[in-house]
Coordinates of N, CA and C in Angstrom, one line a residue:
X1 N 227.2 62.6 -51.8 CA 225.9 61.9 -51.7 C 225.8 60.5 -51.4
X2 N 224.8 60.1 -50.6 CA 224.7 58.7 -50.0 C 224.1 57.9 -51.0
X3 N 224.6 56.7 -50.8 CA 224.0 55.5 -51.9 C 222.4 55.7 -51.8
X4 N 221.8 55.8 -50.8 CA 220.3 55.8 -50.7 C 219.7 57.0 -51.6
X5 N 220.4 58.2 -51.4 CA 219.9 59.3 -52.2 C 220.2 59.1 -53.7
X6 N 221.2 58.4 -54.1 CA 221.5 58.2 -55.5 C 220.6 57.2 -56.1
X7 N 220.2 56.2 -55.2 CA 219.4 55.2 -55.8 C 217.7 55.4 -55.7
X8 N 217.5 56.6 -55.0 CA 216.1 56.9 -54.7 C 215.2 57.1 -55.8
X9 N 215.8 57.5 -56.9 CA 215.0 57.9 -58.2 C 214.9 56.6 -59.2
X10 N 215.6 55.4 -58.7 CA 215.7 54.4 -59.8 C 214.3 53.8 -60.0
X11 N 213.6 53.3 -58.8 CA 212.3 52.8 -59.0 C 212.2 51.5 -59.8
X12 N 211.1 51.2 -60.3 CA 210.9 49.9 -60.9 C 211.0 50.1 -62.5
X13 N 211.3 51.2 -63.1 CA 211.3 51.4 -64.5 C 212.4 50.8 -65.1
X14 N 212.3 50.3 -66.3 CA 213.2 49.5 -67.1 C 214.3 50.7 -67.5
X15 N 215.5 50.4 -67.4 CA 216.6 51.4 -67.6 C 217.2 51.1 -69.1
X16 N 216.4 51.5 -69.9 CA 216.9 51.2 -71.4 C 218.1 51.9 -71.7
X17 N 219.1 51.1 -72.2 CA 220.3 51.6 -72.6 C 221.2 52.1 -71.4
X18 N 220.8 51.7 -70.2 CA 221.4 52.2 -68.9 C 221.7 53.5 -68.9
X19 N 220.7 54.3 -69.3 CA 220.7 56.0 -69.2 C 220.7 56.4 -67.8
X20 N 219.9 55.7 -67.0 CA 219.8 56.0 -65.6 C 221.1 55.7 -64.7
X21 N 221.6 54.6 -65.2 CA 223.0 54.3 -64.5 C 224.0 55.3 -64.9
X22 N 224.2 55.6 -66.1 CA 225.0 56.8 -66.5 C 224.9 57.9 -65.6
X23 N 223.6 58.3 -65.4 CA 223.3 59.6 -64.6 C 223.8 59.3 -63.0
X24 N 223.6 58.2 -62.6 CA 224.0 58.0 -61.2 C 225.6 57.9 -61.0
X25 N 226.2 57.3 -62.1 CA 227.7 57.1 -61.9 C 228.3 58.6 -62.1
X26 N 228.0 59.4 -62.9 CA 228.5 60.8 -63.3 C 228.1 61.7 -62.2
X27 N 227.2 61.3 -61.3 CA 226.9 62.2 -60.2 C 227.7 62.0 -59.0
X28 N 228.7 61.2 -59.0 CA 229.7 60.8 -57.9 C 230.6 62.0 -57.9
X29 N 231.3 62.1 -56.8 CA 232.4 63.2 -56.6 C 233.5 63.3 -57.8
X30 N 233.8 64.4 -58.1 CA 234.8 64.5 -59.3 C 236.1 64.7 -58.6
X31 N 237.1 63.8 -59.1 CA 238.5 64.0 -58.6 C 239.4 64.5 -59.7
X32 N 240.2 65.4 -59.2 CA 241.1 66.0 -60.2 C 242.1 65.0 -60.6
X33 N 242.6 65.1 -61.9 CA 243.6 64.1 -62.5 C 244.6 64.9 -63.2
X34 N 245.7 64.3 -63.4 CA 246.8 64.8 -64.3 C 246.2 65.0 -65.7
X35 N 246.7 65.9 -66.4 CA 246.0 66.3 -67.8 C 246.2 65.2 -68.7
X36 N 247.4 64.5 -68.7 CA 247.5 63.3 -69.6 C 246.4 62.3 -69.3
X37 N 246.5 61.8 -67.9 CA 245.6 61.0 -67.5 C 244.3 61.2 -67.8
X38 N 243.8 62.5 -67.7 CA 242.3 62.9 -68.1 C 242.1 62.7 -69.5
X39 N 243.1 63.0 -70.4 CA 242.9 62.9 -71.9 C 242.6 61.5 -72.2
X40 N 243.6 60.5 -71.7 CA 243.3 59.0 -71.9 C 242.0 58.6 -71.6
X41 N 241.5 59.0 -70.3 CA 240.2 58.6 -69.8 C 239.1 59.2 -70.7
X42 N 239.2 60.4 -71.0 CA 238.2 60.9 -72.0 C 238.2 60.2 -73.3
X43 N 239.3 59.8 -73.9 CA 239.3 59.0 -75.1 C 238.9 57.6 -75.0
X44 N 239.0 57.0 -73.8 CA 238.3 55.7 -73.6 C 236.8 55.7 -73.7
X45 N 236.3 56.8 -72.9 CA 234.8 56.9 -72.9 C 234.3 57.2 -74.2
X46 N 235.0 58.0 -75.0 CA 234.5 58.3 -76.4 C 234.6 57.0 -77.4
X47 N 235.5 56.2 -77.2 CA 235.7 54.9 -77.8 C 234.5 54.1 -77.4
X48 N 234.2 54.0 -76.3 CA 233.1 53.0 -75.8 C 231.7 53.6 -76.2
X49 N 231.6 54.9 -76.0 CA 230.2 55.5 -76.5 C 230.1 55.4 -77.9
X50 N 231.0 55.5 -78.6 CA 230.8 55.3 -80.1 C 230.2 53.9 -80.5
X51 N 230.5 53.0 -79.8 CA 230.1 51.6 -80.1 C 228.5 51.6 -79.8
X52 N 228.0 52.3 -79.1 CA 226.6 52.4 -78.8 C 225.6 53.1 -79.8
X53 N 226.4 53.9 -80.5 CA 225.6 54.7 -81.6 C 225.5 54.0 -83.0
X54 N 225.6 52.7 -83.0 CA 225.5 52.0 -84.2 C 224.2 51.3 -84.2
X55 N 223.7 50.9 -85.3 CA 222.4 50.1 -85.3 C 222.6 48.8 -84.7
X56 N 221.4 48.3 -84.1 CA 221.7 46.8 -83.5 C 221.7 45.9 -84.5
X57 N 221.4 46.2 -85.8 CA 221.6 45.2 -86.8 C 222.4 45.9 -88.1
X58 N 223.4 45.3 -88.3 CA 224.3 45.8 -89.5 C 223.8 45.2 -90.8
X59 N 222.8 46.1 -91.3 CA 222.1 45.6 -92.5 C 222.8 46.2 -93.8
X60 N 222.8 45.1 -94.7 CA 223.3 45.5 -96.1 C 222.2 45.9 -97.0
X61 N 221.1 45.9 -96.5 CA 219.8 46.3 -97.2 C 219.8 47.8 -97.7
X62 N 219.7 48.1 -98.8 CA 219.7 49.5 -99.4 C 218.2 50.2 -99.1
X63 N 217.4 49.5 -98.6 CA 216.0 50.1 -98.3 C 216.0 51.3 -97.4
X64 N 216.0 52.5 -97.8 CA 216.1 53.6 -96.9 C 215.0 53.7 -95.9
X65 N 213.9 53.1 -96.2 CA 212.8 53.0 -95.3 C 213.0 52.2 -94.0
X66 N 213.9 51.3 -94.2 CA 214.3 50.3 -93.1 C 215.3 50.9 -92.1
X67 N 214.8 51.4 -91.0 CA 215.8 51.9 -90.1 C 215.8 51.1 -88.8
X68 N 217.0 50.9 -88.4 CA 217.3 50.0 -87.1 C 217.6 51.1 -86.0
X69 N 217.1 50.8 -84.7 CA 217.6 51.7 -83.6 C 219.0 51.5 -83.4
X70 N 219.6 52.5 -82.6 CA 220.9 52.4 -82.1 C 220.9 51.3 -80.9
X71 N 222.1 50.8 -80.6 CA 222.2 50.0 -79.3 C 221.7 50.6 -78.1
X72 N 222.2 51.9 -78.1 CA 221.8 52.8 -77.0 C 220.3 53.0 -76.5
X73 N 219.7 52.9 -77.8 CA 217.9 53.1 -77.8 C 217.4 51.7 -77.6
X74 N 218.1 50.6 -77.9 CA 217.5 49.3 -77.8 C 217.7 48.4 -76.7
X75 N 218.9 48.7 -75.9 CA 219.5 47.7 -75.0 C 218.5 47.7 -73.7
X76 N 217.9 46.4 -73.3 CA 217.2 46.5 -72.3 C 217.9 45.4 -71.4
X77 N 218.1 45.9 -70.0 CA 218.9 45.0 -69.2 C 218.0 43.7 -68.9
X78 N 218.6 42.6 -68.7 CA 217.9 41.3 -68.4 C 217.9 41.1 -66.9
X79 N 216.9 40.1 -66.6 CA 216.9 39.6 -65.2 C 218.1 38.7 -65.0
X80 N 218.6 38.5 -63.9 CA 219.8 37.9 -63.4 C 219.5 37.3 -62.0
X81 N 220.5 36.3 -61.7 CA 220.7 35.7 -60.6 C 222.0 36.0 -60.0
X82 N 222.1 36.1 -58.6 CA 223.3 36.6 -58.0 C 223.7 35.5 -57.0
X83 N 225.0 35.1 -57.0 CA 225.5 34.2 -56.0 C 226.9 34.6 -55.6
X84 N 227.1 34.7 -54.4 CA 228.5 34.8 -53.7 C 229.3 33.5 -53.6
X85 N 230.3 33.3 -54.4 CA 230.9 32.1 -54.6 C 231.9 31.8 -53.4
X86 N 231.8 30.6 -52.8 CA 232.6 30.2 -51.6 C 233.7 29.2 -52.1
X87 N 233.8 28.7 -53.3 CA 234.5 27.7 -53.6 C 234.0 26.3 -53.7
X88 N 232.8 26.1 -52.9 CA 232.1 24.9 -52.9 C 231.1 24.6 -53.9
X89 N 230.6 25.8 -54.5 CA 229.6 25.6 -55.6 C 230.1 25.2 -56.9
X90 N 229.1 24.3 -57.6 CA 229.4 23.8 -58.9 C 228.7 24.9 -59.9
X91 N 229.3 25.8 -60.4 CA 228.7 26.9 -61.2 C 228.1 26.3 -62.5
X92 N 228.6 25.2 -63.0 CA 228.2 24.7 -64.2 C 226.8 23.8 -64.0
X93 N 226.3 23.6 -63.0 CA 225.2 22.8 -62.6 C 224.0 23.6 -62.4
X94 N 222.8 23.3 -63.1 CA 221.5 24.0 -63.1 C 221.1 24.1 -61.7
X95 N 221.2 22.9 -60.9 CA 220.7 22.9 -59.5 C 221.4 24.1 -58.7
X96 N 222.5 24.5 -58.9 CA 223.2 25.6 -58.2 C 222.4 26.9 -58.1
X97 N 221.7 27.0 -59.3 CA 221.0 28.3 -59.6 C 219.5 28.2 -59.4
X98 N 219.0 27.0 -59.5 CA 217.5 26.8 -59.3 C 216.8 27.6 -58.2
X99 N 217.6 27.6 -57.1 CA 216.8 28.0 -55.9 C 216.9 29.6 -55.6
X100 N 217.7 30.3 -56.6 CA 218.0 31.8 -56.4 C 216.8 32.6 -57.0
X101 N 216.5 33.6 -56.4 CA 215.5 34.5 -56.9 C 216.0 35.3 -57.9
X102 N 215.2 35.3 -59.1 CA 215.7 36.3 -60.2 C 215.7 37.8 -59.8
X103 N 216.7 38.5 -60.0 CA 216.7 40.0 -59.8 C 216.5 40.8 -61.0
X104 N 215.8 41.9 -60.8 CA 215.3 42.8 -62.0 C 216.1 44.0 -62.1
X105 N 216.4 44.6 -61.1 CA 217.2 46.1 -61.1 C 218.5 45.9 -61.2
X106 N 219.0 46.0 -62.4 CA 220.4 45.8 -62.8 C 221.0 47.1 -62.6
X107 N 220.4 48.1 -62.7 CA 221.0 49.5 -62.7 C 221.3 49.7 -61.1
X108 N 220.5 49.3 -60.2 CA 220.7 49.5 -58.7 C 221.9 48.5 -58.4
X109 N 222.0 47.3 -58.9 CA 223.2 46.4 -58.6 C 224.5 46.9 -59.0
X110 N 224.5 47.6 -60.3 CA 225.8 48.1 -60.8 C 226.2 49.2 -59.9
X111 N 225.3 50.2 -59.5 CA 225.6 51.2 -58.7 C 226.2 50.8 -57.3
X112 N 225.6 49.8 -56.7 CA 226.1 49.3 -55.5 C 227.4 48.7 -55.7
X113 N 227.6 47.9 -56.7 CA 229.0 47.2 -57.0 C 229.9 48.3 -57.1
X114 N 229.7 49.3 -57.8 CA 230.7 50.4 -58.0 C 231.0 51.0 -56.8
X115 N 230.2 51.2 -55.7 CA 230.5 51.8 -54.6 C 231.0 50.9 -53.4
X116 N 231.0 49.7 -53.8 CA 231.2 48.6 -52.8 C 232.9 48.5 -52.6
X117 N 233.4 48.9 -51.2 CA 234.8 48.7 -51.2 C 235.4 47.3 -51.5
X118 N 234.5 46.2 -51.3 CA 235.0 44.8 -51.4 C 235.1 44.6 -52.9
X119 N 234.6 45.4 -53.8 CA 234.8 45.1 -55.3 C 236.2 45.0 -55.8
X120 N 237.2 45.6 -55.1 CA 238.4 45.7 -55.5 C 239.3 44.5 -55.0
X121 N 238.5 43.6 -54.4 CA 239.3 42.4 -53.7 C 238.8 41.1 -54.3
X122 N 237.8 41.2 -55.1 CA 237.3 39.9 -55.8 C 236.7 40.1 -57.1
X123 N 236.9 39.2 -57.9 CA 236.5 39.2 -59.2 C 235.1 39.1 -59.3
X124 N 234.3 39.8 -60.2 CA 232.8 39.5 -60.5 C 232.8 38.8 -61.7
X125 N 232.2 37.6 -61.5 CA 232.1 36.7 -62.8 C 230.7 36.8 -63.5
X126 N 230.6 37.1 -64.7 CA 229.4 37.2 -65.3 C 229.3 35.8 -66.2
X127 N 228.2 35.1 -65.9 CA 228.0 33.8 -66.6 C 226.8 33.7 -67.4
X128 N 226.9 33.0 -68.5 CA 225.6 32.8 -69.3 C 225.9 32.1 -70.5
X129 N 224.9 31.6 -71.1 CA 225.0 30.8 -72.5 C 225.6 31.5 -73.5
X130 N 226.1 31.0 -74.5 CA 226.6 31.7 -75.8 C 225.4 32.4 -76.4
X131 N 225.5 33.7 -76.8 CA 224.6 34.5 -77.6 C 223.6 35.2 -76.7
X132 N 223.8 35.0 -75.2 CA 222.7 35.7 -74.4 C 222.9 37.2 -74.1
X133 N 224.1 37.6 -74.6 CA 224.3 39.1 -74.4 C 225.4 39.6 -73.5
X134 N 226.4 38.7 -73.1 CA 227.3 39.1 -72.1 C 228.2 40.2 -72.8
X135 N 228.7 40.0 -74.0 CA 229.7 41.0 -74.5 C 228.9 42.2 -74.7
X136 N 227.7 42.3 -75.2 CA 226.9 43.4 -75.4 C 226.8 44.2 -74.0
X137 N 226.5 43.4 -73.0 CA 226.4 44.1 -71.7 C 227.6 44.8 -71.3
X138 N 228.9 44.1 -71.5 CA 230.0 44.9 -71.1 C 230.4 46.1 -72.1
X139 N 229.9 46.1 -73.3 CA 230.0 47.3 -74.1 C 229.1 48.4 -73.6
X140 N 227.9 48.2 -73.2 CA 227.1 49.1 -72.6 C 227.4 49.8 -71.3
X141 N 228.0 48.7 -70.5 CA 228.6 49.1 -69.1 C 229.7 50.1 -69.4
X142 N 230.7 49.7 -70.2 CA 231.8 50.5 -70.3 C 231.5 51.9 -70.8
X143 N 230.5 52.0 -71.8 CA 230.1 53.4 -72.2 C 229.4 54.1 -71.4
X144 N 228.5 53.4 -70.5 CA 227.7 54.3 -69.5 C 228.3 54.7 -68.3
X145 N 229.2 53.9 -67.8 CA 229.9 54.0 -66.5 C 231.4 54.5 -66.7
X146 N 231.9 54.5 -67.6 CA 233.3 55.1 -67.9 C 233.2 56.6 -68.0
X147 N 234.1 57.3 -67.4 CA 234.3 58.7 -67.5 C 235.7 59.2 -67.2
X148 N 235.9 60.4 -67.2 CA 237.4 60.9 -66.9 C 237.7 60.6 -65.6
X149 N 236.8 60.4 -64.6 CA 237.2 60.2 -63.3 C 236.9 58.7 -62.8
X150 N 236.2 58.0 -63.6 CA 235.9 56.7 -63.2 C 236.1 55.8 -64.4
X151 N 237.2 55.1 -64.7 CA 237.6 54.6 -66.0 C 237.2 53.1 -66.0
X152 N 236.9 52.7 -67.1 CA 236.6 51.4 -67.4 C 237.4 50.9 -68.7
X153 N 238.0 49.8 -68.6 CA 238.9 49.2 -69.8 C 238.4 47.9 -70.2
X154 N 237.9 47.9 -71.5 CA 237.3 46.5 -72.0 C 238.2 45.9 -72.7
X155 N 238.3 44.5 -72.4 CA 239.6 43.7 -73.0 C 238.7 42.4 -73.5
X156 N 238.7 42.5 -75.0 CA 238.1 41.1 -75.6 C 239.3 40.3 -75.7
X157 N 239.3 39.2 -74.7 CA 240.5 38.3 -74.6 C 240.9 37.6 -75.8
X158 N 240.0 37.3 -76.8 CA 240.3 36.6 -77.9 C 241.3 37.3 -78.8
X159 N 241.3 38.7 -78.7 CA 242.2 39.6 -79.5 C 243.6 39.7 -79.0
X160 N 243.8 38.9 -77.9 CA 245.0 39.3 -77.3 C 246.0 37.8 -77.3
X161 N 247.3 38.0 -77.1 CA 248.0 36.9 -76.9 C 248.2 36.3 -75.5
X162 N 247.7 35.3 -75.2 CA 247.5 34.7 -73.8 C 248.8 34.6 -73.2
X163 N 249.9 34.3 -74.1 CA 251.2 34.1 -73.4 C 251.7 35.4 -72.6
X164 N 251.1 36.5 -72.9 CA 251.6 37.8 -72.3 C 251.0 37.9 -70.8
X165 N 251.7 38.6 -70.1 CA 251.2 38.7 -68.6 C 250.1 39.5 -68.6
X166 N 249.1 39.4 -67.5 CA 247.8 40.0 -67.6 C 248.1 41.6 -67.6
X167 N 249.0 42.0 -66.7 CA 249.3 43.5 -66.9 C 249.6 43.9 -68.4
X168 N 250.3 43.2 -68.9 CA 250.7 43.6 -70.3 C 249.5 43.6 -71.1
X169 N 248.6 42.7 -71.1 CA 247.4 42.6 -71.9 C 246.7 44.0 -71.6
X170 N 246.5 44.2 -70.3 CA 245.6 45.5 -69.9 C 246.3 46.7 -70.5
X171 N 247.7 46.9 -70.4 CA 248.3 47.9 -70.9 C 248.1 48.1 -72.4
X172 N 248.2 47.0 -73.2 CA 247.9 47.0 -74.6 C 246.7 47.5 -75.0
X173 N 245.6 47.1 -74.2 CA 244.3 47.5 -74.6 C 244.2 48.9 -74.2
X174 N 244.6 49.4 -73.2 CA 244.7 50.7 -72.8 C 245.3 51.8 -73.7
X175 N 246.4 51.3 -74.3 CA 247.0 52.0 -75.5 C 246.1 52.1 -76.6
X176 N 245.5 51.0 -77.0 CA 244.7 51.0 -78.2 C 243.5 51.9 -78.2
X177 N 242.9 51.8 -76.9 CA 241.6 52.6 -76.8 C 241.8 53.9 -76.3
X178 N 242.9 54.1 -75.5 CA 243.3 55.4 -74.9 C 243.7 56.5 -76.0
X179 N 244.3 57.6 -75.5 CA 244.8 58.6 -76.3 C 246.0 58.3 -77.1
X180 N 246.0 58.2 -78.4 CA 247.1 57.5 -79.2 C 248.3 58.4 -79.3
X181 N 248.2 59.8 -78.8 CA 249.5 60.6 -78.8 C 250.1 60.7 -77.4
X182 N 249.6 60.1 -76.5 CA 250.1 60.0 -75.1 C 250.7 58.7 -74.8
X183 N 252.1 58.8 -74.3 CA 252.8 57.6 -73.9 C 252.4 57.2 -72.6
X184 N 252.0 55.9 -72.7 CA 251.6 55.2 -71.3 C 252.7 54.3 -70.9
X185 N 253.5 54.6 -69.9 CA 254.7 53.8 -69.7 C 254.2 52.4 -69.0
X186 N 253.1 52.5 -68.2 CA 252.7 51.2 -67.6 C 251.1 51.4 -67.0
X187 N 250.5 50.3 -66.9 CA 249.2 50.4 -66.4 C 249.1 50.9 -65.1
X188 N 250.0 50.6 -64.3 CA 250.0 51.0 -62.9 C 250.3 52.5 -62.7
X189 N 251.0 53.0 -63.6 CA 251.3 54.5 -63.7 C 249.9 55.1 -63.9
X190 N 249.2 54.7 -64.7 CA 247.9 55.3 -65.1 C 246.8 55.1 -63.9
X191 N 246.8 53.9 -63.4 CA 246.0 53.4 -62.5 C 246.2 54.2 -61.1
X192 N 247.5 54.5 -60.9 CA 247.7 55.3 -59.6 C 247.1 56.6 -59.4
X193 N 246.4 57.2 -60.7 CA 245.8 58.5 -60.6 C 244.5 58.3 -60.1
X194 N 244.0 57.0 -59.8 CA 242.7 56.8 -59.4 C 242.5 56.0 -58.1
X195 N 243.1 56.6 -57.0 CA 243.3 55.9 -55.7 C 241.8 55.7 -55.1
X196 N 241.0 56.8 -55.1 CA 239.8 56.9 -54.5 C 238.5 56.6 -55.5
X197 N 238.9 56.2 -56.8 CA 237.8 55.8 -57.7 C 238.4 54.7 -58.7
X198 N 238.7 53.7 -58.1 CA 239.5 52.6 -58.8 C 239.1 52.3 -60.2
X199 N 239.9 51.9 -61.2 CA 239.7 51.6 -62.7 C 239.0 50.2 -62.5
X200 N 238.0 50.0 -63.5 CA 237.4 48.8 -63.6 C 237.8 48.0 -64.8
X201 N 238.4 47.0 -64.9 CA 239.0 46.1 -65.9 C 238.1 45.0 -66.3
X202 N 237.6 45.0 -67.5 CA 236.5 44.1 -68.0 C 237.1 43.0 -69.0
X203 N 237.3 41.7 -68.5 CA 237.9 40.9 -69.3 C 236.7 40.1 -70.0
X204 N 236.5 40.2 -71.3 CA 235.3 39.5 -72.0 C 235.8 38.3 -72.8
X205 N 235.0 37.1 -72.5 CA 235.2 35.9 -73.4 C 236.3 34.9 -72.8
X206 N 236.2 34.9 -71.4 CA 237.1 33.8 -70.9 C 237.0 32.3 -71.5
X207 N 235.6 32.0 -71.7 CA 235.5 30.7 -72.2 C 235.9 30.5 -73.8
X208 N 235.9 31.6 -74.5 CA 236.4 31.6 -75.9 C 237.8 31.3 -76.0
X209 N 238.6 31.8 -74.9 CA 240.0 31.5 -74.8 C 240.3 29.9 -74.7
X210 N 239.5 29.4 -73.7 CA 239.5 27.9 -73.5 C 239.3 27.1 -74.7
X211 N 238.2 27.6 -75.4 CA 237.7 26.9 -76.6 C 238.9 26.9 -77.6
X212 N 239.5 28.2 -77.9 CA 240.4 28.2 -78.9 C 241.7 27.5 -78.5
X213 N 241.9 27.2 -77.5 CA 243.2 26.7 -77.0 C 243.2 25.3 -76.3
X214 N 241.9 24.8 -76.5 CA 241.7 23.4 -76.0 C 242.0 23.4 -74.5
X215 N 241.6 24.5 -73.7 CA 241.7 24.3 -72.3 C 243.1 24.8 -71.8
X216 N 244.1 25.2 -72.6 CA 245.4 25.3 -72.3 C 245.3 26.5 -71.0
X217 N 244.6 27.5 -71.1 CA 244.6 28.5 -70.3 C 243.6 28.5 -69.1
X218 N 243.5 27.3 -68.5 CA 242.5 27.2 -67.5 C 243.0 28.0 -66.2
X219 N 244.2 28.2 -66.3 CA 244.7 28.9 -65.1 C 244.6 30.5 -65.2
X220 N 243.9 30.9 -66.3 CA 243.8 32.2 -66.7 C 243.0 33.0 -65.6
X221 N 242.0 32.4 -65.0 CA 241.0 33.2 -64.2 C 242.0 33.4 -62.7
X222 N 242.8 32.4 -62.5 CA 243.6 32.6 -61.3 C 244.7 33.8 -61.5
X223 N 245.2 33.8 -62.8 CA 246.2 34.8 -63.1 C 245.5 36.1 -63.1
X224 N 244.2 36.3 -63.5 CA 243.6 37.6 -63.4 C 243.4 38.0 -62.0
X225 N 243.0 37.0 -61.2 CA 242.8 37.3 -59.8 C 244.0 37.7 -59.0
X226 N 245.2 37.1 -59.4 CA 246.5 37.4 -58.9 C 246.9 38.9 -59.3
X227 N 246.5 39.2 -60.5 CA 246.9 40.7 -60.9 C 246.1 41.5 -60.0
X228 N 244.7 41.3 -59.8 CA 243.8 42.2 -58.9 C 244.5 42.2 -57.6
X229 N 245.0 41.2 -57.0 CA 245.4 41.2 -55.7 C 246.8 41.9 -55.6
X230 N 247.7 41.6 -56.6 CA 248.9 42.5 -56.6 C 248.8 44.0 -56.8
X231 N 247.6 44.3 -57.4 CA 247.4 45.9 -57.6 C 246.9 46.2 -56.2
X232 N 246.1 45.5 -55.6 CA 245.6 46.1 -54.3 C 246.6 46.1 -53.1
X233 N 247.5 45.3 -53.2 CA 248.8 45.2 -52.2 C 249.7 46.3 -52.5
X234 N 249.6 46.7 -53.6 CA 250.5 47.9 -54.1 C 249.6 49.3 -54.0
X235 N 248.5 49.2 -53.3 CA 247.6 50.4 -53.0 C 247.2 51.0 -54.3
X236 N 247.1 50.1 -55.4 CA 246.5 50.6 -56.7 C 245.4 49.7 -57.1
X237 N 244.1 49.8 -56.3 CA 243.1 48.9 -56.5 C 242.4 48.9 -57.8
X238 N 241.9 47.9 -58.2 CA 241.2 47.8 -59.4 C 240.1 46.8 -59.2
X239 N 238.9 47.2 -59.9 CA 237.8 46.3 -59.9 C 238.0 45.4 -61.1
X240 N 237.7 44.1 -61.1 CA 237.9 43.2 -62.2 C 236.4 42.5 -62.5
X241 N 236.1 42.5 -63.7 CA 234.9 41.7 -64.2 C 235.3 40.7 -65.3
X242 N 234.9 39.5 -65.2 CA 235.1 38.5 -66.2 C 233.8 37.9 -66.8
X243 N 233.7 37.8 -68.1 CA 232.5 37.2 -68.6 C 232.8 35.8 -69.1
X244 N 232.1 34.9 -69.0 CA 232.2 33.5 -69.5 C 231.0 32.8 -69.6
X245 N 230.8 31.5 -70.4 CA 229.9 30.7 -70.2 C 230.1 29.8 -69.0
X246 N 229.1 28.9 -68.5 CA 229.4 28.0 -67.4 C 230.5 27.0 -68.0
X247 N 231.7 26.9 -67.4 CA 232.5 25.8 -67.9 C 232.9 24.9 -66.7

């Protein structure tokens, strides 16, 4: 199916909980995978989907009449601004963003990004102020876009040892969230099963690592890009998304 046919029904409606995005991504061609790999991918999807079936507010109130909607029912995509970074822009400056037109259709953006061949060569950086919803966005994306043929791996960076190599960090998260009974020898062994539908690795909280370490790991973003570049050169392409506040 063509991109235009996939996006034809998106329209201007608000895609609450990214339900439409999930429908678009699962409509893409199915690629046959090894059974172990498929089991791991399915378990990843279950892990991420379960996080959306929790109330948006973790209330300790015993009032049975007070019911909060689940994340999947309440999440509304925000407007955003899009910038192709050339190396000259000062991303932390307000003036850099002032002249850019706010975008509304995030479902269309994510579908185009997912299908763009260039997505495996460059990092997609999601910037925003603390508390604006960057982490929640990554949780909803991973739940809606991950499947047994199109894998997402979400990595909360603050939960990992930054002394480890990036590939080791990715493998650790894959083992935690993937199938517990399946031995995963390496990330690249797993990723090699997806040459036509690359894995998307989401690193959440780059700024939190800098805060916690006093800026010791300022080269982390470059190391993540080197990981993506190395995978690409070995014909194991991966998409990479990083969230951070403007630093």
